[in-house]
Amino acid sequence: MIGISAEESRDRYLEDFENGRSNLPFATREPASTGSDTGNAVSTLCCVDLSQSNLEGLPAQQDLSGLNIRMSAFQDRDVDPTTLANPSQIAGGSLYPLFASHDIFIARGVQGNCTLSPELSPFLSVPVCPGDQSGVVRVQNRYETEIQCDQRRGADRDSRFGFTAPPGAEFGFRVLTDENGQMLDASEISGREGTVLLAPDALRHLSGRFSVPFADLEAGTIRVGDLILARNAEVLYLDYGWVEDITLAITLDVPGNATAGLIDLDVYAVPTVRSDGSQAERECGPSWLEIRDFWRVGHIEICPDPSR
């Protein structure tokens, strides 16, 4: 059956296999697989790029929301499959009269949506004094939220969670540098060029398994002495399976000579929604939805009166 996950394949066929009514326990590339070799099960999910489609979500009728598949089979190939710049140059062999079921309807569009439901966190007052050029004041807080996506799902592997300071903000997240003061590249972790590693305490996860923190340089940086502060901090969720409750601890650096003002952060989550494990990830890119929130961490107070 085309268009089902490895897990669904096991659910459909394993019992028949154990009772002698099926030649394989699940869809697999290993014909000798037994019912205990569940790691050999594969997905037959189709990878479809719908970014330019006009597929509508339910409750639209099937002619507007249904995704169909039409297949062709070939035989008598003379050579192995070949990669060419122009796909029309690949010899496909002779058309083979293999017919699939007339049920070519394989998927239904749904309206994707996710929400963040943050808990209230302490509002912090950060004391600084003009003329203090020597360093920074460290601000630590926690962001707790529940993420809920359609169909009772949370966020899956490779979901991104991050914070961005507004333009002109006089605070940021500490960037890691080498012995020459150069920022450390994070592209192998983030999967994106133009990202740099942050200090481990800049953004730490207190629930689930996440990547080390990194920053997108497009958001900008500021310098405080020898320190580089990024206006952005982000982590990737690394486990398979949906996560719903997220707790992230942040550490912001505020220059000792900052001016009075609010400490605000834009919060964003870019969750992926998957229905299969690692094999689907290797063959199909994830689908993302972007949601945003706002977090008022606290305010910068200039030389507060200790008698108050």
PDB file of C-alpha atoms in Angstrom:
ATOM      1  CA  MET A   1       0.000   0.000   0.000  1.00  0.00           C
ATOM      2  CA  ILE A   2       1.417   3.353  -1.038  1.00  0.00           C
ATOM      3  CA  GLY A   3       1.050   6.381   1.189  1.00  0.00           C
ATOM      4  CA  ILE A   4       1.244   4.929   4.704  1.00  0.00           C
ATOM      5  CA  SER A   5       3.860   5.163   7.428  1.00  0.00           C
ATOM      6  CA  ALA A   6       6.103   2.312   8.549  1.00  0.00           C
ATOM      7  CA  GLU A   7       4.142   2.147  11.788  1.00  0.00           C
ATOM      8  CA  GLU A   8       0.821   1.830   9.969  1.00  0.00           C
ATOM      9  CA  SER A   9       2.309  -0.827   7.703  1.00  0.00           C
ATOM     10  CA  ARG A  10       3.193  -2.920  10.752  1.00  0.00           C
ATOM     11  CA  ASP A  11      -0.270  -2.409  12.217  1.00  0.00           C
ATOM     12  CA  ARG A  12      -1.912  -3.549   8.980  1.00  0.00           C
ATOM     13  CA  TYR A  13       0.148  -6.618   8.083  1.00  0.00           C
ATOM     14  CA  LEU A  14       1.990  -8.029  11.107  1.00  0.00           C
ATOM     15  CA  GLU A  15      -0.953 -10.069  12.415  1.00  0.00           C
ATOM     16  CA  ASP A  16      -1.631 -11.522   8.949  1.00  0.00           C
ATOM     17  CA  PHE A  17       2.052 -12.446   8.645  1.00  0.00           C
ATOM     18  CA  GLU A  18       2.076 -14.197  12.012  1.00  0.00           C
ATOM     19  CA  ASN A  19      -1.040 -16.158  10.996  1.00  0.00           C
ATOM     20  CA  GLY A  20       0.400 -17.197   7.627  1.00  0.00           C
ATOM     21  CA  ARG A  21      -1.821 -14.941   5.512  1.00  0.00           C
ATOM     22  CA  SER A  22       0.892 -12.516   4.375  1.00  0.00           C
ATOM     23  CA  ASN A  23       4.326 -13.077   2.848  1.00  0.00           C
ATOM     24  CA  LEU A  24       5.850 -10.085   4.684  1.00  0.00           C
ATOM     25  CA  PRO A  25       5.148  -8.568   8.105  1.00  0.00           C
ATOM     26  CA  PHE A  26       5.280  -4.989   6.810  1.00  0.00           C
ATOM     27  CA  ALA A  27       6.499  -2.957   3.855  1.00  0.00           C
ATOM     28  CA  THR A  28      10.250  -3.567   3.698  1.00  0.00           C
ATOM     29  CA  ARG A  29      13.313  -3.708   1.471  1.00  0.00           C
ATOM     30  CA  GLU A  30      14.484  -6.860   3.291  1.00  0.00           C
ATOM     31  CA  PRO A  31      12.473  -9.867   1.998  1.00  0.00           C
ATOM     32  CA  ALA A  32      13.834 -12.091   4.803  1.00  0.00           C
ATOM     33  CA  SER A  33      12.380  -9.862   7.535  1.00  0.00           C
ATOM     34  CA  THR A  34      10.488 -11.513  10.353  1.00  0.00           C
ATOM     35  CA  GLY A  35       7.934 -10.005  12.661  1.00  0.00           C
ATOM     36  CA  SER A  36      10.635  -9.120  15.179  1.00  0.00           C
ATOM     37  CA  ASP A  37      12.706  -7.140  12.646  1.00  0.00           C
ATOM     38  CA  THR A  38      10.588  -4.019  13.071  1.00  0.00           C
ATOM     39  CA  GLY A  39      13.565  -1.808  12.272  1.00  0.00           C
ATOM     40  CA  ASN A  40      13.341  -3.040   8.663  1.00  0.00           C
ATOM     41  CA  ALA A  41       9.852  -1.604   8.194  1.00  0.00           C
ATOM     42  CA  VAL A  42       9.787   1.307   5.744  1.00  0.00           C
ATOM     43  CA  SER A  43       7.424   4.107   4.972  1.00  0.00           C
ATOM     44  CA  THR A  44       5.664   4.363   1.631  1.00  0.00           C
ATOM     45  CA  LEU A  45       4.620   7.926   2.342  1.00  0.00           C
ATOM     46  CA  CYS A  46       4.817  10.141  -0.740  1.00  0.00           C
ATOM     47  CA  CYS A  47       6.927  13.292  -0.633  1.00  0.00           C
ATOM     48  CA  VAL A  48       4.822  16.053  -2.160  1.00  0.00           C
ATOM     49  CA  ASP A  49       5.790  19.717  -2.442  1.00  0.00           C
ATOM     50  CA  LEU A  50       2.534  21.619  -1.940  1.00  0.00           C
ATOM     51  CA  SER A  51       4.085  25.065  -1.589  1.00  0.00           C
ATOM     52  CA  GLN A  52       2.734  26.136  -4.995  1.00  0.00           C
ATOM     53  CA  SER A  53      -0.504  24.162  -4.871  1.00  0.00           C
ATOM     54  CA  ASN A  54      -4.040  25.417  -4.400  1.00  0.00           C
ATOM     55  CA  LEU A  55      -5.076  22.450  -2.254  1.00  0.00           C
ATOM     56  CA  GLU A  56      -7.701  23.556   0.242  1.00  0.00           C
ATOM     57  CA  GLY A  57      -8.179  22.267   3.761  1.00  0.00           C
ATOM     58  CA  LEU A  58     -11.176  20.493   5.207  1.00  0.00           C
ATOM     59  CA  PRO A  59     -14.124  20.981   5.274  1.00  0.00           C
ATOM     60  CA  ALA A  60     -13.682  21.795   1.556  1.00  0.00           C
ATOM     61  CA  GLN A  61     -15.081  19.118  -0.781  1.00  0.00           C
ATOM     62  CA  GLN A  62     -12.789  16.364  -2.045  1.00  0.00           C
ATOM     63  CA  ASP A  63     -12.355  17.880  -5.513  1.00  0.00           C
ATOM     64  CA  LEU A  64     -10.767  20.906  -3.784  1.00  0.00           C
ATOM     65  CA  SER A  65      -9.033  19.249  -0.809  1.00  0.00           C
ATOM     66  CA  GLY A  66      -8.185  15.775  -2.124  1.00  0.00           C
ATOM     67  CA  LEU A  67      -4.709  14.778  -3.311  1.00  0.00           C
ATOM     68  CA  ASN A  68      -4.660  12.086  -5.998  1.00  0.00           C
ATOM     69  CA  ILE A  69      -1.827   9.970  -7.387  1.00  0.00           C
ATOM     70  CA  ARG A  70      -1.437   8.578 -10.897  1.00  0.00           C
ATOM     71  CA  MET A  71       1.266   5.969 -11.364  1.00  0.00           C
ATOM     72  CA  SER A  72       3.112   4.529 -14.376  1.00  0.00           C
ATOM     73  CA  ALA A  73       5.221   1.355 -14.359  1.00  0.00           C
ATOM     74  CA  PHE A  74       8.106   0.524 -16.704  1.00  0.00           C
ATOM     75  CA  GLN A  75      10.066  -2.627 -17.563  1.00  0.00           C
ATOM     76  CA  ASP A  76      12.969  -3.844 -19.762  1.00  0.00           C
ATOM     77  CA  ARG A  77      15.516  -1.369 -18.448  1.00  0.00           C
ATOM     78  CA  ASP A  78      18.929  -1.796 -20.078  1.00  0.00           C
ATOM     79  CA  VAL A  79      20.885   0.197 -17.488  1.00  0.00           C
ATOM     80  CA  ASP A  80      20.628   1.053 -13.830  1.00  0.00           C
ATOM     81  CA  PRO A  81      18.804   4.249 -12.806  1.00  0.00           C
ATOM     82  CA  THR A  82      20.851   7.271 -13.817  1.00  0.00           C
ATOM     83  CA  THR A  83      21.086  10.842 -12.597  1.00  0.00           C
ATOM     84  CA  LEU A  84      21.032  13.369 -15.430  1.00  0.00           C
ATOM     85  CA  ALA A  85      20.594  17.126 -15.560  1.00  0.00           C
ATOM     86  CA  ASN A  86      17.516  16.726 -17.756  1.00  0.00           C
ATOM     87  CA  PRO A  87      15.111  14.042 -16.465  1.00  0.00           C
ATOM     88  CA  SER A  88      13.717  13.562 -19.985  1.00  0.00           C
ATOM     89  CA  GLN A  89      17.045  11.997 -20.955  1.00  0.00           C
ATOM     90  CA  ILE A  90      16.641   9.116 -18.493  1.00  0.00           C
ATOM     91  CA  ALA A  91      15.601   5.937 -20.305  1.00  0.00           C
ATOM     92  CA  GLY A  92      12.479   4.729 -18.572  1.00  0.00           C
ATOM     93  CA  GLY A  93      12.088   1.389 -20.302  1.00  0.00           C
ATOM     94  CA  SER A  94       8.867   0.105 -21.815  1.00  0.00           C
ATOM     95  CA  LEU A  95       5.548   1.045 -20.314  1.00  0.00           C
ATOM     96  CA  TYR A  96       4.239  -1.914 -18.312  1.00  0.00           C
ATOM     97  CA  PRO A  97       0.475  -2.537 -18.075  1.00  0.00           C
ATOM     98  CA  LEU A  98       0.378  -2.544 -14.292  1.00  0.00           C
ATOM     99  CA  PHE A  99      -2.744  -0.950 -12.917  1.00  0.00           C
ATOM    100  CA  ALA A 100      -3.237   0.311  -9.405  1.00  0.00           C
ATOM    101  CA  SER A 101      -6.560   0.441  -7.659  1.00  0.00           C
ATOM    102  CA  HIS A 102      -9.002   2.969  -9.028  1.00  0.00           C
ATOM    103  CA  ASP A 103      -8.799   4.551  -5.566  1.00  0.00           C
ATOM    104  CA  ILE A 104      -6.121   7.113  -6.411  1.00  0.00           C
ATOM    105  CA  PHE A 105      -7.158   9.445  -3.592  1.00  0.00           C
ATOM    106  CA  ILE A 106      -4.229   9.341  -1.120  1.00  0.00           C
ATOM    107  CA  ALA A 107      -4.510  12.397   1.099  1.00  0.00           C
ATOM    108  CA  ARG A 108      -6.782  15.193   2.250  1.00  0.00           C
ATOM    109  CA  GLY A 109      -5.801  18.763   2.862  1.00  0.00           C
ATOM    110  CA  VAL A 110      -6.174  20.043   6.414  1.00  0.00           C
ATOM    111  CA  GLN A 111      -5.751  23.539   7.742  1.00  0.00           C
ATOM    112  CA  GLY A 112      -2.530  23.493   9.738  1.00  0.00           C
ATOM    113  CA  ASN A 113      -2.337  25.586  12.855  1.00  0.00           C
ATOM    114  CA  CYS A 114      -0.341  25.609  16.095  1.00  0.00           C
ATOM    115  CA  THR A 115      -0.645  27.731  19.215  1.00  0.00           C
ATOM    116  CA  LEU A 116       1.642  28.669  22.117  1.00  0.00           C
ATOM    117  CA  SER A 117       0.186  28.955  25.601  1.00  0.00           C
ATOM    118  CA  PRO A 118       2.951  30.500  27.732  1.00  0.00           C
ATOM    119  CA  GLU A 119       2.908  30.587  31.507  1.00  0.00           C
ATOM    120  CA  LEU A 120       3.504  33.901  33.241  1.00  0.00           C
ATOM    121  CA  SER A 121       7.144  34.327  34.273  1.00  0.00           C
ATOM    122  CA  PRO A 122       8.677  36.757  36.807  1.00  0.00           C
ATOM    123  CA  PHE A 123       9.078  40.357  35.643  1.00  0.00           C
ATOM    124  CA  LEU A 124      12.679  41.316  36.360  1.00  0.00           C
ATOM    125  CA  SER A 125      14.222  44.676  37.218  1.00  0.00           C
ATOM    126  CA  VAL A 126      17.843  45.020  36.059  1.00  0.00           C
ATOM    127  CA  PRO A 127      19.873  47.751  37.820  1.00  0.00           C
ATOM    128  CA  VAL A 128      22.588  49.511  35.791  1.00  0.00           C
ATOM    129  CA  CYS A 129      24.422  52.806  36.260  1.00  0.00           C
ATOM    130  CA  PRO A 130      25.629  55.214  33.543  1.00  0.00           C
ATOM    131  CA  GLY A 131      29.390  55.422  33.241  1.00  0.00           C
ATOM    132  CA  ASP A 132      29.936  51.769  34.101  1.00  0.00           C
ATOM    133  CA  GLN A 133      31.911  50.659  31.053  1.00  0.00           C
ATOM    134  CA  SER A 134      33.391  47.569  32.659  1.00  0.00           C
ATOM    135  CA  GLY A 135      30.989  44.817  31.792  1.00  0.00           C
ATOM    136  CA  VAL A 136      27.475  43.454  31.699  1.00  0.00           C
ATOM    137  CA  VAL A 137      24.630  42.564  34.034  1.00  0.00           C
ATOM    138  CA  ARG A 138      23.326  39.025  33.542  1.00  0.00           C
ATOM    139  CA  VAL A 139      19.552  38.507  33.412  1.00  0.00           C
ATOM    140  CA  GLN A 140      18.190  34.988  33.857  1.00  0.00           C
ATOM    141  CA  ASN A 141      14.588  33.894  33.408  1.00  0.00           C
ATOM    142  CA  ARG A 142      12.499  30.949  32.232  1.00  0.00           C
ATOM    143  CA  TYR A 143       9.986  30.673  29.420  1.00  0.00           C
ATOM    144  CA  GLU A 144       7.417  27.914  29.853  1.00  0.00           C
ATOM    145  CA  THR A 145       4.814  27.160  27.224  1.00  0.00           C
ATOM    146  CA  GLU A 146       2.540  24.465  25.888  1.00  0.00           C
ATOM    147  CA  ILE A 147       2.525  24.003  22.119  1.00  0.00           C
ATOM    148  CA  GLN A 148      -0.541  22.458  20.510  1.00  0.00           C
ATOM    149  CA  CYS A 149      -0.971  21.746  16.812  1.00  0.00           C
ATOM    150  CA  ASP A 150      -3.971  20.449  14.901  1.00  0.00           C
ATOM    151  CA  GLN A 151      -4.991  16.811  15.257  1.00  0.00           C
ATOM    152  CA  ARG A 152      -3.860  16.834  18.913  1.00  0.00           C
ATOM    153  CA  ARG A 153      -0.197  16.958  18.008  1.00  0.00           C
ATOM    154  CA  GLY A 154       2.688  18.873  19.453  1.00  0.00           C
ATOM    155  CA  ALA A 155       6.007  19.689  17.826  1.00  0.00           C
ATOM    156  CA  ASP A 156       8.206  16.935  16.384  1.00  0.00           C
ATOM    157  CA  ARG A 157      11.913  16.505  15.580  1.00  0.00           C
ATOM    158  CA  ASP A 158      13.701  19.510  14.018  1.00  0.00           C
ATOM    159  CA  SER A 159      11.180  21.978  15.409  1.00  0.00           C
ATOM    160  CA  ARG A 160      12.816  25.330  16.165  1.00  0.00           C
ATOM    161  CA  PHE A 161      12.289  27.557  19.187  1.00  0.00           C
ATOM    162  CA  GLY A 162      13.857  30.969  19.540  1.00  0.00           C
ATOM    163  CA  PHE A 163      13.879  34.522  20.864  1.00  0.00           C
ATOM    164  CA  THR A 164      14.757  37.772  19.088  1.00  0.00           C
ATOM    165  CA  ALA A 165      15.406  41.141  20.666  1.00  0.00           C
ATOM    166  CA  PRO A 166      13.787  44.150  18.942  1.00  0.00           C
ATOM    167  CA  PRO A 167      15.925  46.438  16.735  1.00  0.00           C
ATOM    168  CA  GLY A 168      17.999  48.835  18.787  1.00  0.00           C
ATOM    169  CA  ALA A 169      17.770  46.784  21.984  1.00  0.00           C
ATOM    170  CA  GLU A 170      20.768  47.208  24.304  1.00  0.00           C
ATOM    171  CA  PHE A 171      20.931  43.577  25.393  1.00  0.00           C
ATOM    172  CA  GLY A 172      21.558  40.213  23.804  1.00  0.00           C
ATOM    173  CA  PHE A 173      22.801  36.622  24.042  1.00  0.00           C
ATOM    174  CA  ARG A 174      26.511  35.917  24.539  1.00  0.00           C
ATOM    175  CA  VAL A 175      28.309  34.593  21.426  1.00  0.00           C
ATOM    176  CA  LEU A 176      31.117  32.030  21.684  1.00  0.00           C
ATOM    177  CA  THR A 177      34.434  33.041  20.100  1.00  0.00           C
ATOM    178  CA  ASP A 178      37.791  31.388  19.467  1.00  0.00           C
ATOM    179  CA  GLU A 179      41.191  32.504  20.755  1.00  0.00           C
ATOM    180  CA  ASN A 180      41.300  35.139  18.012  1.00  0.00           C
ATOM    181  CA  GLY A 181      37.942  36.594  18.934  1.00  0.00           C
ATOM    182  CA  GLN A 182      36.221  35.088  15.868  1.00  0.00           C
ATOM    183  CA  MET A 183      32.649  33.822  16.185  1.00  0.00           C
ATOM    184  CA  LEU A 184      32.186  30.036  15.892  1.00  0.00           C
ATOM    185  CA  ASP A 185      30.186  28.744  12.939  1.00  0.00           C
ATOM    186  CA  ALA A 186      26.998  26.793  13.801  1.00  0.00           C
ATOM    187  CA  SER A 187      25.826  25.800  10.307  1.00  0.00           C
ATOM    188  CA  GLU A 188      26.346  22.066  10.931  1.00  0.00           C
ATOM    189  CA  ILE A 189      24.029  22.265  13.936  1.00  0.00           C
ATOM    190  CA  SER A 190      21.456  24.743  12.662  1.00  0.00           C
ATOM    191  CA  GLY A 191      21.421  23.562   9.032  1.00  0.00           C
ATOM    192  CA  ARG A 192      21.666  27.202   7.950  1.00  0.00           C
ATOM    193  CA  GLU A 193      24.493  29.451   6.859  1.00  0.00           C
ATOM    194  CA  GLY A 194      25.031  32.663   8.801  1.00  0.00           C
ATOM    195  CA  THR A 195      24.514  31.110  12.245  1.00  0.00           C
ATOM    196  CA  VAL A 196      26.997  31.144  15.158  1.00  0.00           C
ATOM    197  CA  LEU A 197      27.298  29.275  18.436  1.00  0.00           C
ATOM    198  CA  LEU A 198      26.121  30.874  21.664  1.00  0.00           C
ATOM    199  CA  ALA A 199      27.295  30.328  25.232  1.00  0.00           C
ATOM    200  CA  PRO A 200      25.583  27.188  26.622  1.00  0.00           C
ATOM    201  CA  ASP A 201      23.634  29.164  29.237  1.00  0.00           C
ATOM    202  CA  ALA A 202      22.300  31.668  26.683  1.00  0.00           C
ATOM    203  CA  LEU A 203      19.393  29.342  25.937  1.00  0.00           C
ATOM    204  CA  ARG A 204      19.064  26.055  27.817  1.00  0.00           C
ATOM    205  CA  HIS A 205      16.343  23.470  27.643  1.00  0.00           C
ATOM    206  CA  LEU A 206      14.822  22.239  30.900  1.00  0.00           C
ATOM    207  CA  SER A 207      12.517  19.730  29.216  1.00  0.00           C
ATOM    208  CA  GLY A 208      13.137  17.441  26.242  1.00  0.00           C
ATOM    209  CA  ARG A 209      16.325  17.024  24.201  1.00  0.00           C
ATOM    210  CA  PHE A 210      17.475  20.087  22.291  1.00  0.00           C
ATOM    211  CA  SER A 211      20.550  21.227  20.389  1.00  0.00           C
ATOM    212  CA  VAL A 212      23.111  23.630  21.774  1.00  0.00           C
ATOM    213  CA  PRO A 213      22.012  27.259  21.289  1.00  0.00           C
ATOM    214  CA  PHE A 214      22.941  29.274  18.220  1.00  0.00           C
ATOM    215  CA  ALA A 215      22.102  32.668  16.728  1.00  0.00           C
ATOM    216  CA  ASP A 216      21.129  33.947  13.299  1.00  0.00           C
ATOM    217  CA  LEU A 217      23.444  36.829  12.415  1.00  0.00           C
ATOM    218  CA  GLU A 218      20.749  38.476  10.294  1.00  0.00           C
ATOM    219  CA  ALA A 219      19.167  39.630  13.553  1.00  0.00           C
ATOM    220  CA  GLY A 220      22.329  41.629  14.337  1.00  0.00           C
ATOM    221  CA  THR A 221      24.937  41.805  17.100  1.00  0.00           C
ATOM    222  CA  ILE A 222      26.318  44.383  19.528  1.00  0.00           C
ATOM    223  CA  ARG A 223      29.753  44.591  21.174  1.00  0.00           C
ATOM    224  CA  VAL A 224      30.459  45.233  24.837  1.00  0.00           C
ATOM    225  CA  GLY A 225      34.203  45.329  25.329  1.00  0.00           C
ATOM    226  CA  ASP A 226      35.492  41.964  24.184  1.00  0.00           C
ATOM    227  CA  LEU A 227      32.022  40.411  24.296  1.00  0.00           C
ATOM    228  CA  ILE A 228      29.768  39.920  21.264  1.00  0.00           C
ATOM    229  CA  LEU A 229      26.054  39.791  21.994  1.00  0.00           C
ATOM    230  CA  ALA A 230      23.591  38.392  19.460  1.00  0.00           C
ATOM    231  CA  ARG A 231      20.048  39.715  19.236  1.00  0.00           C
ATOM    232  CA  ASN A 232      18.755  36.208  18.506  1.00  0.00           C
ATOM    233  CA  ALA A 233      18.949  32.783  20.186  1.00  0.00           C
ATOM    234  CA  GLU A 234      17.531  29.502  18.892  1.00  0.00           C
ATOM    235  CA  VAL A 235      17.541  25.755  19.600  1.00  0.00           C
ATOM    236  CA  LEU A 236      16.371  22.687  17.675  1.00  0.00           C
ATOM    237  CA  TYR A 237      14.260  19.917  19.205  1.00  0.00           C
ATOM    238  CA  LEU A 238      16.133  16.634  18.629  1.00  0.00           C
ATOM    239  CA  ASP A 239      13.827  13.832  19.781  1.00  0.00           C
ATOM    240  CA  TYR A 240      11.298  11.921  17.695  1.00  0.00           C
ATOM    241  CA  GLY A 241       7.704  12.049  18.817  1.00  0.00           C
ATOM    242  CA  TRP A 242       5.592  15.032  19.757  1.00  0.00           C
ATOM    243  CA  VAL A 243       6.593  17.362  22.543  1.00  0.00           C
ATOM    244  CA  GLU A 244       3.936  19.638  24.019  1.00  0.00           C
ATOM    245  CA  ASP A 245       5.418  21.193  27.166  1.00  0.00           C
ATOM    246  CA  ILE A 246       8.521  23.325  26.586  1.00  0.00           C
ATOM    247  CA  THR A 247      10.606  25.023  29.277  1.00  0.00           C
ATOM    248  CA  LEU A 248      13.587  27.118  28.160  1.00  0.00           C
ATOM    249  CA  ALA A 249      15.944  29.013  30.451  1.00  0.00           C
ATOM    250  CA  ILE A 250      17.546  32.141  28.997  1.00  0.00           C
ATOM    251  CA  THR A 251      20.462  34.328  30.057  1.00  0.00           C
ATOM    252  CA  LEU A 252      20.592  37.839  28.612  1.00  0.00           C
ATOM    253  CA  ASP A 253      23.547  40.184  28.945  1.00  0.00           C
ATOM    254  CA  VAL A 254      22.770  43.873  29.531  1.00  0.00           C
ATOM    255  CA  PRO A 255      25.665  46.372  29.203  1.00  0.00           C
ATOM    256  CA  GLY A 256      26.442  48.192  32.423  1.00  0.00           C
ATOM    257  CA  ASN A 257      25.971  51.532  30.632  1.00  0.00           C
ATOM    258  CA  ALA A 258      22.602  50.702  29.047  1.00  0.00           C
ATOM    259  CA  THR A 259      19.797  53.253  29.077  1.00  0.00           C
ATOM    260  CA  ALA A 260      16.496  52.713  30.854  1.00  0.00           C
ATOM    261  CA  GLY A 261      13.909  50.712  28.969  1.00  0.00           C
ATOM    262  CA  LEU A 262      11.899  47.533  28.712  1.00  0.00           C
ATOM    263  CA  ILE A 263      13.405  44.108  28.085  1.00  0.00           C
ATOM    264  CA  ASP A 264      11.130  42.597  25.456  1.00  0.00           C
ATOM    265  CA  LEU A 265      11.632  39.517  23.304  1.00  0.00           C
ATOM    266  CA  ASP A 266       9.772  38.212  20.296  1.00  0.00           C
ATOM    267  CA  VAL A 267       9.226  34.488  20.765  1.00  0.00           C
ATOM    268  CA  TYR A 268       8.852  32.181  17.778  1.00  0.00           C
ATOM    269  CA  ALA A 269       8.303  28.501  17.230  1.00  0.00           C
ATOM    270  CA  VAL A 270       8.639  26.752  13.898  1.00  0.00           C
ATOM    271  CA  PRO A 271       7.232  23.290  14.649  1.00  0.00           C
ATOM    272  CA  THR A 272       7.378  20.316  12.330  1.00  0.00           C
ATOM    273  CA  VAL A 273       4.562  17.817  12.182  1.00  0.00           C
ATOM    274  CA  ARG A 274       5.598  14.305  11.183  1.00  0.00           C
ATOM    275  CA  SER A 275       3.795  10.980  11.183  1.00  0.00           C
ATOM    276  CA  ASP A 276       6.769   8.690  10.824  1.00  0.00           C
ATOM    277  CA  GLY A 277      10.256   8.250  12.212  1.00  0.00           C
ATOM    278  CA  SER A 278      13.754   8.513  10.853  1.00  0.00           C
ATOM    279  CA  GLN A 279      13.066   6.897   7.472  1.00  0.00           C
ATOM    280  CA  ALA A 280      10.505   9.537   6.558  1.00  0.00           C
ATOM    281  CA  GLU A 281      12.931  12.239   7.636  1.00  0.00           C
ATOM    282  CA  ARG A 282      15.652  10.888   5.340  1.00  0.00           C
ATOM    283  CA  GLU A 283      13.392  10.789   2.301  1.00  0.00           C
ATOM    284  CA  CYS A 284      10.957  13.632   2.862  1.00  0.00           C
ATOM    285  CA  GLY A 285      11.734  17.067   4.174  1.00  0.00           C
ATOM    286  CA  PRO A 286       9.656  18.247   7.135  1.00  0.00           C
ATOM    287  CA  SER A 287       6.707  20.593   6.907  1.00  0.00           C
ATOM    288  CA  TRP A 288       6.876  23.715   9.024  1.00  0.00           C
ATOM    289  CA  LEU A 289       4.341  26.073  10.540  1.00  0.00           C
ATOM    290  CA  GLU A 290       5.492  29.339  12.085  1.00  0.00           C
ATOM    291  CA  ILE A 291       3.881  30.867  15.166  1.00  0.00           C
ATOM    292  CA  ARG A 292       4.939  33.912  17.175  1.00  0.00           C
ATOM    293  CA  ASP A 293       4.477  35.227  20.683  1.00  0.00           C
ATOM    294  CA  PHE A 294       5.701  38.151  22.770  1.00  0.00           C
ATOM    295  CA  TRP A 295       7.497  38.009  26.112  1.00  0.00           C
ATOM    296  CA  ARG A 296       8.120  40.978  28.395  1.00  0.00           C
ATOM    297  CA  VAL A 297      11.053  39.806  30.473  1.00  0.00           C
ATOM    298  CA  GLY A 298      11.534  42.956  32.560  1.00  0.00           C
ATOM    299  CA  HIS A 299      12.999  46.445  32.463  1.00  0.00           C
ATOM    300  CA  ILE A 300      16.365  48.198  32.840  1.00  0.00           C
ATOM    301  CA  GLU A 301      16.422  50.536  35.830  1.00  0.00           C
ATOM    302  CA  ILE A 302      19.056  53.275  36.055  1.00  0.00           C
ATOM    303  CA  CYS A 303      20.902  53.432  39.391  1.00  0.00           C
ATOM    304  CA  PRO A 304      17.926  52.456  41.563  1.00  0.00           C
ATOM    305  CA  ASP A 305      17.678  54.108  44.966  1.00  0.00           C
ATOM    306  CA  PRO A 306      18.669  51.393  47.468  1.00  0.00           C
ATOM    307  CA  SER A 307      16.458  53.004  50.121  1.00  0.00           C
ATOM    308  CA  ARG A 308      13.294  52.218  48.167  1.00  0.00           C
TER     309      ARG A 308
END
